[in-house]
C-alpha angles and dihedrals in degrees: 000000000000115000123206124186113211121197132159147178099026090165095198117219116290117245121220111272135210119241090245089060092055101065115131123351095357092070095065092044092048096052092042089055095054093041099045122348096058087073094047098052115050126185092214090058091051091048089056092051093048092048091053093048090054091048091052091052099211120195090240142358126227118199115189102199147267098102090151136034115221101004098253115169091240090053092057092047092050091046090053090056091047092051090056089060092050097051147301124278090261091059100037132055123194136193119187126251130210093266090054087058096034091138133000111282139173106272095222090056096043130020090007088074087066095039095120090057092055101042121106123242113298092006127119119247111299113268100187144351094281088083088081132131091048129190129209122174117207114174108301092347129093113198110204112192122204127189115221094163118112132150110268136184121276115291092019121111096174126138134215132195102183130220096273095054093046092049093048091048090051092054091046094049091047092053093046090050090058089054091056096238125150101253114213114186116204119200134151101220119059108254090228134119096217098074126112114275088239094055106026133115100254095212098039090126091058093046092050091049090054093048092048088055103044103018134207134204101245141352119216122198144158130190099103094068093226138096107250143148134214134160140230117199110240133186091275101033141290117350115208118236108198127189126190135214119253110280090224100044111143117238107255093021125125092265094054122235121329117274144176131189125239106204123199116201124189135161120248131185092260098038134289134342110211118186118188113201114192114219114195132189110255116250091250092048094243104130131307136292137195112278105176142315138229124193125200124201093351099065147354110304116244127199119268116242116266 
């Protein structure tokens, strides 16, 4: 069995910022953090999640974005240091979230610091967004990374893939399907059409149309800060779309306690058995505990914990 740990939206602590760094959209995000979000995302909760991931020793880690908050240069540098404690680029794959692309930045001072975690197999560290879709093969699993992050106006947390990225991803997924690999799509925004107009993936309809045509085995996302499951009908049946709670969610906060998903993938005669085990921070913050399970293809699906 191949095990994949999926976490998202760690929202690492916000550093103090200079006034000159807070021009435009960053100002509202900065003040919202110190007024509200600082209590919702706690570093001690994230530390408990990371410790449990390390104890579980997954074969790979998938991180679906929002490491930072308002895309300050210091945030990217701090996140780079944090990533090094979580795992090396060979063990950890990242796709950006909307907060990682909160405003336009110089690549070398922002996402470029994580370039090795986003690059495909055999490729140098990513130097711009054209690297997406990315492909990493790990055993029987093909991790296909999509970038839905793009700078948006104030008060909008929407994402966009664009026609070129969707078309390239479709070709990639089709080829991987012929190879018989378990295709895991990583994206920050849920690829659904039911989201708020202020938070949605703007081209979700086009992405769903592509997935219905070429298929994949599972889609992993973050963004909503909750563990949830939906489905997209593919060429061979329903494809699970699984979101995960913020990995730094404070116990007792509106997002519920921090969680990550430990996903077991194994081949069966008729396809793939994918078991999603939810691991949640204990109420007292001392480690994690099981908090539900959902199995696809190999058993009757159960509801994810709220």
